[in-house]
Amino acid sequence: MKILVPVKRVIDYNVKPRVKSDGSGVDLANVKMSMNPFDEISVEEAIRLKEAGKAEEIIAVSVGPQKAQETLRTALAMGADRAILVMTDDEVEPLAVAKILAKIVAEEAPQLVITGKQAIDDDSNQTGQMLAALLGWGQGTFANEVEIDGDSISVKREIDGGLQTVKLGLPAVVTTDLRLNEPRYASLPNIMKAKKKPMDEKTPADYDVDIAPRLTTITVAEPPVRQAGEKVEDVDALVAKLKAVGAI
Amino acid sequence: MKTLVLVEHDNKTMKDATLAVVTAASQLGEVHALVIGSGCVSVGEQAAKVAGVATVHVADDPSLEHQLPENAAPLIASLMETHDAFLAPATTTGKNIAPRVAALLDVMQISDILSVESEDTFTRPIYAGNAIARVKSSDAKKVITVRGTAFEKAATEGGSGTIEAIGGASDAGLSSFVSEEIAKSERPELTSAKIIVSGGRALGSADKFEKVITPLADKLGAGIGASRAAVDAGYVPNDYQVGQTGKIVAPEVYLAIGISGAIQHLAGMKDSKIIVAINKDEDAPIFQVADIGLVADLFDAVPELTGKL
């Protein structure tokens, strides 16, 4: 089968984001960008399925600016076979991304789409579910373990309180949680080889998808700052302090 | 506006997460509750008593027993013909179902709202809570998930909603429930606990986590949480994880023990009323948000603290 893996270029997870002083957004100029951590897990899972003989081809897709091709090259260096970049400098909401992905699915006919459960920039946690809805496919969100068995897939999901296993008919959409796997690093030879792998460049217009935002961001503000606390010397002082503030 | 609130439940008991959503929904207009499940009549009765709930729609069908989104979303989308907004708790159930409903309605979901500013304007955290965005929706119907810790809980008594049965549920045939492993715990649920004792990588092993953290939590009647590092290392199950990608909590008191305080962890607990940190590294970022900090070896300090409570 073919697997489609959407990946997103986001601010590196170690960077502390700074809100612009005019309240228009988060300052991304000269900030280190990387592949969304959940998407690395998606790519890794797709590669493992290919290594296990369950998949023949892995297509990585990204919707974003020209520079998102770096993110796609990373996916190719990890082991994806080819890439599609849907280029736009506009911010694209999950609904629009899902619509673009649905069109790509119609063209490429993958049996499985593996997305990350959320992007660490907008923290929406929507795209995979929306894509499944648009395609009329089953969805296995927050996957902790996946197993393909003929024409169905078992997905063990992380839910509040524990784990749940569901069985989905294929084709299906799976969204990855942190513990699905440990993504591999791309080796230098593979990074070199990835440069020769094919990457199609498209635009949202090629798919006839309207990406006009439905949500307008009015302002972006810093969260309220916590009052600096104090350090206590020893456990007795800690207990006294806890009692003083009514914590115990 | 007529709102529809997804009731979180296990077919027997309504979960607390619902109550904060009712509060958020009441700021938008008339509150209707929706119970989807199987053999869930008692949940409908509980929901009808919640203060502010006008009507409870109960969809009781075997195909809805596990609230699989493939079966639930089309039903909810059809109910949205007569409602203006769908609000779900930002729990794993809500996050699983709501975006599927939004796409069926061709609207953008507004995830994890912190406040209702008006009928179409909301605030929500982005970048692991490092920024708060005010967003205005141009969609005719609103689909929203609600952060439970950001809204007061509606009272569980005093309401007198009318209960209406909803038909039309069917199995979409796309998915089926196989099994569930739910951790049994006598402890307060993490997202509603008043006190949380949370442990990190510094605990060193599952055994030591149990030995050091559990007695303190027992003494305080607290819920137990953990950092991602502690979960990844296998000290505790996944659903203990507090953070951007785990649970978002805001207890009265949060004790962070052996937790350095990475951005992603802070995203899940920095709205706690009082944060207490015990860490031997005095430069650990956790001390920048802690109200009370103790620089000490947790293996000495925590048992001593437990003993003195």
Tab-separated table of N, CA and C in Angstrom, chain A residues 11 13-17 19 26 28 38 93-95 99 117-118 120-126 129-130 132-134 136-139 141-142 144 156-169 178-179 213-223 226-227 229-236 238-239 241-242 245 247-248, chain B residues 68-70 91-92 95-96 99-100 102-104 106-111 121 124 126-139 174-183 220 228 231-232 238-239 241 244-245 247 253 263-264 270 272-276 278 282 287 289-295 301 304-305 308-309:
chain	number	residue	atom	x	y	z
A	11	ILE	N	8.058	26.080	14.652
A	11	ILE	CA	9.126	26.557	15.526
A	11	ILE	C	9.702	25.355	16.275
A	13	TYR	N	10.861	22.863	19.022
A	13	TYR	CA	10.163	22.710	20.304
A	13	TYR	C	10.949	23.210	21.506
A	14	ASN	N	12.271	23.399	21.321
A	14	ASN	CA	13.081	23.892	22.433
A	14	ASN	C	13.100	25.409	22.548
A	15	VAL	N	12.578	26.082	21.521
A	15	VAL	CA	12.642	27.547	21.501
A	15	VAL	C	11.465	28.111	22.288
A	16	LYS	N	11.771	29.085	23.126
A	16	LYS	CA	10.672	29.757	23.829
A	16	LYS	C	10.129	30.856	22.932
A	17	PRO	N	8.876	30.719	22.507
A	17	PRO	CA	8.330	31.684	21.555
A	17	PRO	C	8.161	33.068	22.191
A	19	VAL	N	6.199	36.757	21.868
A	19	VAL	CA	5.069	37.454	21.259
A	19	VAL	C	5.562	38.813	20.767
A	26	VAL	N	3.360	35.723	16.897
A	26	VAL	CA	4.599	35.281	17.524
A	26	VAL	C	5.740	35.568	16.552
A	28	LEU	N	8.627	34.963	14.423
A	28	LEU	CA	9.288	33.784	13.862
A	28	LEU	C	10.529	34.143	13.047
A	38	PHE	N	5.490	15.534	16.387
A	38	PHE	CA	4.541	14.444	16.157
A	38	PHE	C	4.647	13.917	14.720
A	93	GLU	N	-5.272	27.142	7.753
A	93	GLU	CA	-5.940	26.527	8.901
A	93	GLU	C	-6.136	25.017	8.686
A	94	PRO	N	-6.298	24.286	9.780
A	94	PRO	CA	-6.495	22.829	9.662
A	94	PRO	C	-7.575	22.415	8.654
A	95	LEU	N	-8.684	23.144	8.624
A	95	LEU	CA	-9.754	22.769	7.694
A	95	LEU	C	-9.271	22.831	6.246
A	99	LYS	N	-8.618	19.851	3.508
A	99	LYS	CA	-9.210	19.838	2.157
A	99	LYS	C	-8.155	19.597	1.084
A	117	LYS	N	-0.661	14.086	15.997
A	117	LYS	CA	-1.927	14.405	16.663
A	117	LYS	C	-2.156	15.898	16.757
A	118	GLN	N	-1.085	16.680	16.847
A	118	GLN	CA	-1.255	18.131	16.857
A	118	GLN	C	0.050	18.774	16.443
A	120	ILE	N	2.726	21.769	17.243
A	120	ILE	CA	3.050	22.450	18.492
A	120	ILE	C	3.016	23.966	18.363
A	121	ASP	N	2.637	24.485	17.189
A	121	ASP	CA	2.486	25.944	17.085
A	121	ASP	C	1.039	26.370	17.352
A	122	ASP	N	0.088	25.852	16.555
A	122	ASP	CA	-1.306	26.273	16.803
A	122	ASP	C	-2.033	25.364	17.802
A	123	ASP	N	-1.408	24.229	18.150
A	123	ASP	CA	-1.992	23.303	19.143
A	123	ASP	C	-3.460	22.977	18.871
A	124	SER	N	-3.832	22.854	17.595
A	124	SER	CA	-5.250	22.665	17.261
A	124	SER	C	-5.753	21.246	17.486
A	125	ASN	N	-4.963	20.265	17.043
A	125	ASN	CA	-5.396	18.862	17.137
A	125	ASN	C	-6.685	18.642	16.341
A	126	GLN	N	-6.650	18.955	15.051
A	126	GLN	CA	-7.860	18.867	14.233
A	126	GLN	C	-7.651	18.185	12.879
A	129	GLN	N	-8.510	14.393	12.091
A	129	GLN	CA	-9.932	14.102	12.257
A	129	GLN	C	-10.736	14.708	11.106
A	130	MET	N	-10.371	15.957	10.739
A	130	MET	CA	-11.096	16.625	9.655
A	130	MET	C	-10.901	15.889	8.332
A	132	ALA	N	-10.259	12.715	7.930
A	132	ALA	CA	-11.047	11.473	7.974
A	132	ALA	C	-12.515	11.765	7.672
A	133	ALA	N	-13.021	12.876	8.216
A	133	ALA	CA	-14.421	13.239	7.979
A	133	ALA	C	-14.657	13.534	6.500
A	134	LEU	N	-13.745	14.311	5.897
A	134	LEU	CA	-13.915	14.694	4.485
A	134	LEU	C	-13.856	13.482	3.567
A	136	GLY	N	-14.589	10.397	4.584
A	136	GLY	CA	-15.522	9.356	5.013
A	136	GLY	C	-14.794	8.098	5.451
A	137	TRP	N	-13.583	8.276	5.998
A	137	TRP	CA	-12.775	7.145	6.471
A	137	TRP	C	-12.855	7.045	7.992
A	138	GLY	N	-12.448	5.895	8.507
A	138	GLY	CA	-12.301	5.752	9.942
A	138	GLY	C	-11.070	6.496	10.429
A	139	GLN	N	-11.066	6.837	11.728
A	139	GLN	CA	-9.927	7.561	12.280
A	139	GLN	C	-9.433	6.881	13.546
A	141	THR	N	-7.172	8.102	16.317
A	141	THR	CA	-6.422	9.250	16.827
A	141	THR	C	-5.584	8.868	18.044
A	142	PHE	N	-4.531	9.639	18.269
A	142	PHE	CA	-3.641	9.528	19.442
A	142	PHE	C	-3.089	8.100	19.554
A	144	ASN	N	-0.928	4.880	19.945
A	144	ASN	CA	0.167	4.415	20.779
A	144	ASN	C	0.796	3.168	20.152
A	156	LYS	N	-4.185	1.146	18.891
A	156	LYS	CA	-4.294	1.314	20.334
A	156	LYS	C	-4.140	2.807	20.610
A	157	ARG	N	-5.156	3.399	21.224
A	157	ARG	CA	-5.206	4.854	21.385
A	157	ARG	C	-4.983	5.273	22.836
A	158	GLU	N	-4.281	6.391	23.003
A	158	GLU	CA	-4.120	6.950	24.351
A	158	GLU	C	-5.344	7.797	24.677
A	159	ILE	N	-6.099	7.364	25.683
A	159	ILE	CA	-7.270	8.147	26.076
A	159	ILE	C	-7.138	8.530	27.546
A	160	ASP	N	-7.977	9.478	27.984
A	160	ASP	CA	-7.968	9.852	29.393
A	160	ASP	C	-8.285	8.606	30.203
A	161	GLY	N	-7.451	8.263	31.126
A	161	GLY	CA	-7.736	7.108	31.971
A	161	GLY	C	-7.062	5.832	31.523
A	162	GLY	N	-6.515	5.785	30.327
A	162	GLY	CA	-5.858	4.556	29.913
A	162	GLY	C	-5.685	4.424	28.415
A	163	LEU	N	-5.929	3.218	27.918
A	163	LEU	CA	-5.733	2.917	26.502
A	163	LEU	C	-6.990	2.267	25.943
A	164	GLN	N	-7.260	2.552	24.675
A	164	GLN	CA	-8.413	1.949	24.011
A	164	GLN	C	-7.955	1.416	22.654
A	165	THR	N	-8.420	0.251	22.300
A	165	THR	CA	-8.076	-0.288	20.982
A	165	THR	C	-9.309	-0.280	20.089
A	166	VAL	N	-9.134	0.257	18.887
A	166	VAL	CA	-10.210	0.228	17.900
A	166	VAL	C	-9.691	-0.441	16.629
A	167	LYS	N	-10.621	-0.987	15.873
A	167	LYS	CA	-10.270	-1.600	14.600
A	167	LYS	C	-10.932	-0.787	13.500
A	168	LEU	N	-10.154	-0.414	12.510
A	168	LEU	CA	-10.671	0.402	11.419
A	168	LEU	C	-10.516	-0.354	10.110
A	169	GLY	N	-11.502	-0.203	9.238
A	169	GLY	CA	-11.326	-0.722	7.898
A	169	GLY	C	-10.354	0.184	7.138
A	178	LEU	N	2.818	10.626	21.236
A	178	LEU	CA	4.258	10.630	21.518
A	178	LEU	C	4.885	9.263	21.652
A	179	ARG	N	4.105	8.327	22.173
A	179	ARG	CA	4.728	7.055	22.538
A	179	ARG	C	4.609	5.970	21.470
A	213	PRO	N	-8.882	32.184	5.583
A	213	PRO	CA	-9.106	31.768	6.965
A	213	PRO	C	-10.537	32.023	7.436
A	214	ARG	N	-11.033	31.112	8.251
A	214	ARG	CA	-12.355	31.268	8.860
A	214	ARG	C	-12.236	31.947	10.215
A	215	LEU	N	-11.036	31.833	10.794
A	215	LEU	CA	-10.783	32.463	12.086
A	215	LEU	C	-9.822	33.622	11.860
A	216	THR	N	-10.179	34.792	12.360
A	216	THR	CA	-9.268	35.922	12.288
A	216	THR	C	-8.622	36.089	13.654
A	217	THR	N	-7.295	36.166	13.650
A	217	THR	CA	-6.625	36.435	14.911
A	217	THR	C	-6.643	37.936	15.147
A	218	ILE	N	-7.294	38.352	16.211
A	218	ILE	CA	-7.395	39.790	16.496
A	218	ILE	C	-6.112	40.264	17.165
A	219	THR	N	-5.721	39.581	18.216
A	219	THR	CA	-4.459	39.914	18.875
A	219	THR	C	-3.829	38.642	19.419
A	220	VAL	N	-2.532	38.705	19.604
A	220	VAL	CA	-1.822	37.642	20.301
A	220	VAL	C	-1.099	38.295	21.466
A	221	ALA	N	-1.331	37.803	22.661
A	221	ALA	CA	-0.760	38.440	23.849
A	221	ALA	C	0.068	37.452	24.646
A	222	GLU	N	0.943	37.989	25.472
A	222	GLU	CA	1.687	37.158	26.421
A	222	GLU	C	0.698	36.620	27.451
A	223	PRO	N	0.899	35.406	27.901
A	223	PRO	CA	0.044	34.939	28.997
A	223	PRO	C	0.384	35.716	30.266
A	226	ARG	N	3.430	34.839	36.052
A	226	ARG	CA	3.271	34.433	37.460
A	226	ARG	C	4.163	35.284	38.348
A	227	GLN	N	3.621	35.637	39.490
A	227	GLN	CA	4.395	36.368	40.484
A	227	GLN	C	5.561	35.494	40.926
A	229	GLY	N	8.045	33.592	43.113
A	229	GLY	CA	7.851	33.051	44.455
A	229	GLY	C	9.112	33.172	45.280
A	230	GLU	N	9.178	32.412	46.325
A	230	GLU	CA	10.395	32.456	47.135
A	230	GLU	C	10.880	31.045	47.419
A	231	LYS	N	12.174	30.980	47.709
A	231	LYS	CA	12.747	29.682	48.064
A	231	LYS	C	12.832	29.579	49.580
A	232	VAL	N	12.560	28.394	50.071
A	232	VAL	CA	12.651	28.176	51.502
A	232	VAL	C	13.893	27.341	51.796
A	233	GLU	N	14.350	27.400	53.037
A	233	GLU	CA	15.620	26.786	53.416
A	233	GLU	C	15.531	25.275	53.611
A	234	ASP	N	14.479	24.842	54.277
A	234	ASP	CA	14.398	23.417	54.595
A	234	ASP	C	12.942	22.965	54.639
A	235	VAL	N	12.771	21.694	54.948
A	235	VAL	CA	11.434	21.103	54.912
A	235	VAL	C	10.515	21.753	55.952
A	236	ASP	N	11.048	22.070	57.117
A	236	ASP	CA	10.224	22.725	58.141
A	236	ASP	C	9.668	24.046	57.627
A	238	LEU	N	9.249	24.797	54.580
A	238	LEU	CA	8.292	24.482	53.505
A	238	LEU	C	6.925	24.174	54.102
A	239	VAL	N	6.911	23.348	55.129
A	239	VAL	CA	5.645	22.988	55.782
A	239	VAL	C	4.973	24.243	56.342
A	241	LYS	N	5.344	27.301	55.403
A	241	LYS	CA	4.894	28.142	54.289
A	241	LYS	C	3.593	27.585	53.675
A	242	LEU	N	3.566	26.268	53.501
A	242	LEU	CA	2.355	25.628	52.946
A	242	LEU	C	1.153	25.894	53.844
A	245	VAL	N	-0.012	29.655	53.556
A	245	VAL	CA	-0.813	30.016	52.372
A	245	VAL	C	-2.095	29.173	52.273
A	247	ALA	N	-2.357	25.952	51.908
A	247	ALA	CA	-2.291	24.830	50.965
A	247	ALA	C	-2.564	23.500	51.666
A	248	ILE	N	-2.252	23.438	52.944
A	248	ILE	CA	-2.540	22.208	53.705
A	248	ILE	C	-3.208	22.567	55.023
B	68	LEU	N	-17.702	6.229	19.300
B	68	LEU	CA	-16.779	6.253	18.163
B	68	LEU	C	-17.153	7.433	17.271
B	69	PRO	N	-16.165	8.242	16.888
B	69	PRO	CA	-16.457	9.476	16.153
B	69	PRO	C	-17.146	9.226	14.809
B	70	GLU	N	-16.836	8.074	14.194
B	70	GLU	CA	-17.426	7.771	12.889
B	70	GLU	C	-18.945	7.661	12.996
B	91	THR	N	-11.216	17.041	26.165
B	91	THR	CA	-10.723	15.746	26.651
B	91	THR	C	-10.404	14.904	25.425
B	92	THR	N	-9.893	13.705	25.626
B	92	THR	CA	-9.585	12.898	24.439
B	92	THR	C	-10.868	12.569	23.660
B	95	LYS	N	-11.797	15.911	21.783
B	95	LYS	CA	-10.832	16.199	20.714
B	95	LYS	C	-10.957	15.209	19.559
B	96	ASN	N	-11.435	14.031	19.862
B	96	ASN	CA	-11.590	13.004	18.833
B	96	ASN	C	-12.813	13.297	17.957
B	99	PRO	N	-13.555	17.802	15.891
B	99	PRO	CA	-13.067	18.217	14.567
B	99	PRO	C	-13.772	17.477	13.425
B	100	ARG	N	-14.193	16.251	13.703
B	100	ARG	CA	-14.908	15.486	12.675
B	100	ARG	C	-16.270	16.142	12.422
B	102	ALA	N	-16.880	19.356	12.914
B	102	ALA	CA	-16.587	20.638	12.253
B	102	ALA	C	-16.409	20.453	10.754
B	103	ALA	N	-15.650	19.423	10.364
B	103	ALA	CA	-15.412	19.214	8.935
B	103	ALA	C	-16.701	18.845	8.215
B	104	LEU	N	-17.565	18.060	8.873
B	104	LEU	CA	-18.848	17.707	8.235
B	104	LEU	C	-19.709	18.946	8.027
B	106	ASP	N	-18.359	21.887	7.521
B	106	ASP	CA	-17.502	22.819	6.799
B	106	ASP	C	-17.241	24.094	7.602
B	107	VAL	N	-16.879	23.923	8.869
B	107	VAL	CA	-16.468	25.069	9.684
B	107	VAL	C	-15.140	24.759	10.363
B	108	MET	N	-14.435	25.802	10.752
B	108	MET	CA	-13.174	25.649	11.471
B	108	MET	C	-13.492	25.510	12.950
B	109	GLN	N	-12.881	24.524	13.568
B	109	GLN	CA	-13.067	24.387	15.013
B	109	GLN	C	-12.203	25.400	15.760
B	110	ILE	N	-12.703	25.845	16.884
B	110	ILE	CA	-11.901	26.685	17.777
B	110	ILE	C	-11.511	25.793	18.957
B	111	SER	N	-10.212	25.464	19.034
B	111	SER	CA	-9.756	24.456	19.988
B	111	SER	C	-9.419	25.055	21.341
B	121	THR	N	-16.185	35.536	19.339
B	121	THR	CA	-14.792	35.820	19.682
B	121	THR	C	-14.394	35.086	20.960
B	124	ARG	N	-7.735	31.595	23.097
B	124	ARG	CA	-7.197	30.235	23.165
B	124	ARG	C	-5.680	30.280	23.222
B	126	ILE	N	-1.857	29.266	22.313
B	126	ILE	CA	-1.077	28.688	21.214
B	126	ILE	C	0.376	28.560	21.683
B	127	TYR	N	1.197	27.866	20.924
B	127	TYR	CA	2.604	27.685	21.266
B	127	TYR	C	2.770	27.208	22.712
B	128	ALA	N	2.146	26.109	23.046
B	128	ALA	CA	2.263	25.512	24.384
B	128	ALA	C	1.919	26.507	25.479
B	129	GLY	N	0.946	27.357	25.210
B	129	GLY	CA	0.510	28.299	26.241
B	129	GLY	C	1.422	29.500	26.406
B	130	ASN	N	2.412	29.639	25.516
B	130	ASN	CA	3.311	30.782	25.606
B	130	ASN	C	2.727	32.037	24.969
B	131	ALA	N	1.579	31.894	24.332
B	131	ALA	CA	0.882	33.052	23.776
B	131	ALA	C	-0.616	32.767	23.830
B	132	ILE	N	-1.375	33.824	24.002
B	132	ILE	CA	-2.828	33.687	24.044
B	132	ILE	C	-3.396	34.462	22.857
B	133	ALA	N	-4.122	33.765	21.992
B	133	ALA	CA	-4.679	34.410	20.798
B	133	ALA	C	-6.153	34.729	21.018
B	134	ARG	N	-6.548	35.929	20.588
B	134	ARG	CA	-7.981	36.244	20.531
B	134	ARG	C	-8.408	36.026	19.103
B	135	VAL	N	-9.356	35.130	18.898
B	135	VAL	CA	-9.759	34.807	17.530
B	135	VAL	C	-11.249	35.042	17.337
B	136	LYS	N	-11.559	35.497	16.107
B	136	LYS	CA	-12.947	35.770	15.771
B	136	LYS	C	-13.332	34.832	14.641
B	137	SER	N	-14.426	34.120	14.821
B	137	SER	CA	-14.848	33.137	13.837
B	137	SER	C	-15.867	33.745	12.890
B	138	SER	N	-15.683	33.508	11.605
B	138	SER	CA	-16.658	34.003	10.624
B	138	SER	C	-17.632	32.903	10.208
B	139	ASP	N	-17.495	31.713	10.796
B	139	ASP	CA	-18.392	30.615	10.438
B	139	ASP	C	-19.779	30.816	11.063
B	174	LEU	N	-17.344	1.898	9.766
B	174	LEU	CA	-15.948	2.253	9.483
B	174	LEU	C	-15.003	1.797	10.581
B	175	SER	N	-15.557	1.603	11.775
B	175	SER	CA	-14.689	1.341	12.918
B	175	SER	C	-15.431	0.489	13.930
B	176	SER	N	-14.671	-0.187	14.765
B	176	SER	CA	-15.302	-0.928	15.855
B	176	SER	C	-14.405	-0.899	17.081
B	177	PHE	N	-15.050	-0.970	18.225
B	177	PHE	CA	-14.339	-0.992	19.487
B	177	PHE	C	-13.813	-2.397	19.733
B	178	VAL	N	-12.569	-2.502	20.166
B	178	VAL	CA	-11.999	-3.825	20.454
B	178	VAL	C	-11.859	-4.036	21.960
B	179	SER	N	-11.134	-3.139	22.608
B	179	SER	CA	-10.906	-3.328	24.039
B	179	SER	C	-10.440	-2.037	24.679
B	180	GLU	N	-10.412	-2.059	25.988
B	180	GLU	CA	-10.009	-0.884	26.731
B	180	GLU	C	-9.204	-1.331	27.933
B	181	GLU	N	-8.149	-0.608	28.246
B	181	GLU	CA	-7.408	-0.859	29.486
B	181	GLU	C	-7.469	0.426	30.280
B	182	ILE	N	-8.373	0.466	31.232
B	182	ILE	CA	-8.516	1.673	32.035
B	182	ILE	C	-7.822	1.454	33.372
B	183	ALA	N	-6.902	2.360	33.697
B	183	ALA	CA	-6.193	2.251	34.969
B	183	ALA	C	-7.174	2.487	36.108
B	220	LEU	N	-1.824	13.705	51.367
B	220	LEU	CA	-2.507	14.938	50.952
B	220	LEU	C	-3.847	14.670	50.262
B	228	ARG	N	6.729	14.179	31.138
B	228	ARG	CA	6.875	13.247	30.019
B	228	ARG	C	8.057	12.305	30.249
B	231	VAL	N	7.127	9.436	32.310
B	231	VAL	CA	6.246	8.519	31.575
B	231	VAL	C	7.056	7.708	30.560
B	232	ASP	N	7.909	8.417	29.806
B	232	ASP	CA	8.723	7.733	28.795
B	232	ASP	C	9.627	6.675	29.423
B	238	ASN	N	0.940	6.344	30.820
B	238	ASN	CA	0.861	7.529	29.958
B	238	ASN	C	-0.115	8.575	30.436
B	239	ASP	N	-1.255	8.118	30.969
B	239	ASP	CA	-2.294	9.094	31.240
B	239	ASP	C	-2.019	9.903	32.507
B	241	GLN	N	0.545	11.848	32.413
B	241	GLN	CA	1.377	12.943	31.911
B	241	GLN	C	0.673	14.293	31.930
B	244	GLN	N	1.714	19.978	27.605
B	244	GLN	CA	1.125	20.402	26.337
B	244	GLN	C	0.422	19.246	25.635
B	245	THR	N	1.040	18.079	25.703
B	245	THR	CA	0.470	16.946	24.981
B	245	THR	C	-0.170	15.928	25.914
B	247	LYS	N	-2.193	16.014	29.998
B	247	LYS	CA	-3.352	16.666	30.601
B	247	LYS	C	-3.025	18.097	31.023
B	253	VAL	N	-3.090	23.263	44.532
B	253	VAL	CA	-1.661	23.106	44.833
B	253	VAL	C	-1.051	22.068	43.890
B	263	ILE	N	9.280	23.826	28.869
B	263	ILE	CA	8.140	24.585	28.320
B	263	ILE	C	6.909	23.701	28.218
B	264	GLN	N	7.107	22.483	27.694
B	264	GLN	CA	5.972	21.600	27.419
B	264	GLN	C	5.292	21.132	28.703
B	270	LYS	N	0.831	25.538	34.581
B	270	LYS	CA	1.217	26.837	35.120
B	270	LYS	C	0.029	27.700	35.553
B	272	SER	N	-1.949	26.532	37.840
B	272	SER	CA	-2.222	26.056	39.202
B	272	SER	C	-2.157	27.247	40.148
B	273	LYS	N	-2.956	27.180	41.222
B	273	LYS	CA	-2.992	28.332	42.124
B	273	LYS	C	-1.651	28.483	42.849
B	274	ILE	N	-1.185	27.413	43.459
B	274	ILE	CA	0.110	27.462	44.145
B	274	ILE	C	0.998	26.356	43.585
B	275	ILE	N	2.174	26.744	43.149
B	275	ILE	CA	3.120	25.749	42.633
B	275	ILE	C	4.270	25.609	43.624
B	276	VAL	N	4.532	24.367	43.997
B	276	VAL	CA	5.621	24.076	44.917
B	276	VAL	C	6.633	23.229	44.154
B	278	ILE	N	10.283	21.049	44.344
B	278	ILE	CA	11.417	20.491	45.076
B	278	ILE	C	12.378	19.929	44.035
B	282	GLU	N	19.302	24.309	41.634
B	282	GLU	CA	18.683	25.600	41.969
B	282	GLU	C	18.421	26.463	40.740
B	287	PHE	N	11.728	26.731	39.070
B	287	PHE	CA	11.743	27.717	40.158
B	287	PHE	C	11.279	29.100	39.694
B	289	VAL	N	8.603	29.635	38.077
B	289	VAL	CA	7.133	29.717	38.176
B	289	VAL	C	6.627	29.249	39.545
B	290	ALA	N	7.536	28.708	40.355
B	290	ALA	CA	7.106	28.146	41.644
B	290	ALA	C	6.872	29.253	42.670
B	291	ASP	N	5.781	29.133	43.410
B	291	ASP	CA	5.518	30.082	44.489
B	291	ASP	C	6.407	29.764	45.687
B	292	ILE	N	6.602	28.472	45.884
B	292	ILE	CA	7.442	28.032	46.989
B	292	ILE	C	8.433	27.024	46.425
B	293	GLY	N	9.702	27.295	46.636
B	293	GLY	CA	10.714	26.387	46.106
B	293	GLY	C	11.612	25.875	47.217
B	294	LEU	N	12.012	24.627	47.081
B	294	LEU	CA	12.972	24.066	48.035
B	294	LEU	C	14.068	23.393	47.218
B	295	VAL	N	15.305	23.902	47.401
B	295	VAL	CA	16.433	23.282	46.721
B	295	VAL	C	16.962	22.186	47.630
B	301	ALA	N	14.152	15.105	51.068
B	301	ALA	CA	13.144	16.111	51.398
B	301	ALA	C	11.719	15.565	51.377
B	304	GLU	N	10.780	13.352	54.331
B	304	GLU	CA	10.725	14.218	55.512
B	304	GLU	C	9.426	15.032	55.510
B	305	LEU	N	9.102	15.560	54.331
B	305	LEU	CA	7.857	16.330	54.197
B	305	LEU	C	6.648	15.455	54.521
B	308	LYS	N	6.184	14.979	58.123
B	308	LYS	CA	5.822	16.160	58.920
B	308	LYS	C	4.429	16.688	58.640
B	309	LEU	N	3.711	16.034	57.736
B	309	LEU	CA	2.356	16.529	57.425
B	309	LEU	C	1.318	15.913	58.358
